[in-house]
């Protein structure tokens, strides 16, 4: 009578490690993509605020201020800025900035990957210029 049976589970731990490692790698990539999205939203928010402030001080300066506020890596995705509002002393200027969100692990995203865009707006009263 044998006291110890030979195990048939050889290699099962390796297989489990490879399977869970792939899942963890996917979750890390997903978390990194979420961080890229939050960074894009933050950059759009800062750009909209700077554009509205610049537009209050000088008409037409909002687009350049928004472009300069966005980090160079996100400028490549395209920065769209539109400002509108009333320039009278009681009025306000609203600027909206839209920029593309980078997709993790794609330098040049293929055609099948949709370009995701983030849009933020900011409103500044004209009284700040006085």
XYZ file of C-alpha atoms in Angstrom:
130
model
C 0.000 0.000 0.000
C 1.316 3.371 -0.994
C 1.165 6.096 1.588
C 1.603 8.963 -0.837
C -0.201 9.223 -4.126
C 1.434 11.043 -6.957
C -0.361 14.322 -7.575
C -1.988 14.928 -10.950
C -2.081 18.680 -10.341
C 1.345 19.410 -11.779
C 1.334 22.733 -13.598
C -2.054 23.852 -12.334
C -0.506 26.627 -10.257
C 1.318 27.941 -13.317
C -1.908 27.935 -15.284
C -3.745 29.773 -12.507
C -0.943 32.339 -12.283
C -1.001 33.015 -16.022
C -4.788 33.350 -16.005
C -4.946 35.724 -13.057
C -1.925 37.695 -14.282
C -3.749 38.447 -17.541
C -6.777 39.656 -15.589
C -4.625 41.871 -13.354
C -2.824 43.277 -16.387
C -6.172 44.143 -17.976
C -7.345 45.845 -14.765
C -4.140 47.911 -14.580
C -4.619 49.009 -18.203
C -8.238 49.912 -17.445
C -7.176 51.958 -14.405
C -4.542 53.743 -16.489
C -7.180 54.594 -19.117
C -9.395 56.023 -16.369
C -6.470 58.184 -15.209
C -5.994 59.446 -18.778
C -9.688 60.340 -18.890
C -9.502 62.234 -15.588
C -6.383 64.076 -16.760
C -8.175 65.110 -19.976
C -11.170 66.407 -18.019
C -8.860 68.360 -15.712
C -6.985 69.888 -18.651
C -10.254 70.855 -20.380
C -11.511 72.466 -17.164
C -8.330 74.527 -16.727
C -8.357 75.542 -20.392
C -12.003 76.663 -20.223
C -11.329 78.771 -17.133
C -8.252 80.398 -18.694
C -10.116 81.030 -21.947
C -13.017 82.732 -20.167
C -10.680 84.919 -18.115
C -8.668 85.947 -21.172
C -11.821 86.618 -23.192
C -13.139 88.924 -20.458
C -9.939 90.958 -20.531
C -9.505 91.065 -24.319
C -11.991 89.934 -26.955
C -10.607 87.119 -29.100
C -7.869 86.070 -26.661
C -9.758 83.045 -25.338
C -8.755 80.542 -28.026
C -5.045 81.207 -27.607
C -5.300 81.082 -23.800
C -7.120 77.746 -23.949
C -4.553 76.293 -26.336
C -1.681 77.390 -24.101
C -3.355 75.942 -20.985
C -3.539 72.423 -22.446
C -0.469 70.201 -22.068
C 1.528 69.627 -25.287
C 0.605 65.939 -25.430
C -3.121 66.709 -25.505
C -2.762 69.554 -28.025
C -2.196 66.916 -30.705
C -5.724 65.583 -30.172
C -7.196 68.952 -31.125
C -8.350 71.796 -28.904
C -11.696 73.312 -29.927
C -12.683 76.518 -28.143
C -15.801 78.640 -28.505
C -16.577 81.767 -26.493
C -19.820 83.713 -26.427
C -21.607 86.213 -24.270
C -22.407 89.840 -23.676
C -19.565 92.331 -23.334
C -21.571 94.935 -21.388
C -20.534 95.571 -17.738
C -23.358 93.374 -16.399
C -22.774 90.609 -18.931
C -20.792 87.428 -18.773
C -18.586 85.411 -21.091
C -18.960 81.652 -21.447
C -16.182 79.610 -23.034
C -16.413 75.926 -23.883
C -13.332 73.822 -24.572
C -13.405 70.385 -26.152
C -10.356 68.170 -26.535
C -9.623 64.586 -27.437
C -8.891 61.953 -24.845
C -5.873 59.737 -25.545
C -6.420 56.000 -25.721
C -3.945 53.886 -23.740
C -1.439 51.875 -25.751
C -2.284 53.452 -29.124
C 0.115 56.024 -30.566
C -2.088 56.459 -33.596
C -5.430 54.953 -32.712
C -6.773 52.815 -35.539
C -9.890 53.753 -37.473
C -12.097 51.354 -35.531
C -11.290 53.048 -32.218
C -13.633 56.017 -31.752
C -12.067 59.302 -30.732
C -13.372 60.171 -27.308
C -13.733 63.887 -26.571
C -14.120 65.727 -23.288
C -15.886 69.065 -23.069
C -15.926 71.597 -20.222
C -17.254 75.143 -19.983
C -16.650 78.111 -17.723
C -18.498 81.397 -17.252
C -16.831 84.607 -16.071
C -18.659 87.868 -15.294
C -17.515 90.977 -17.169
C -17.027 92.822 -13.869
C -13.673 91.057 -13.452
C -12.206 93.184 -16.239
C -12.833 96.416 -14.344
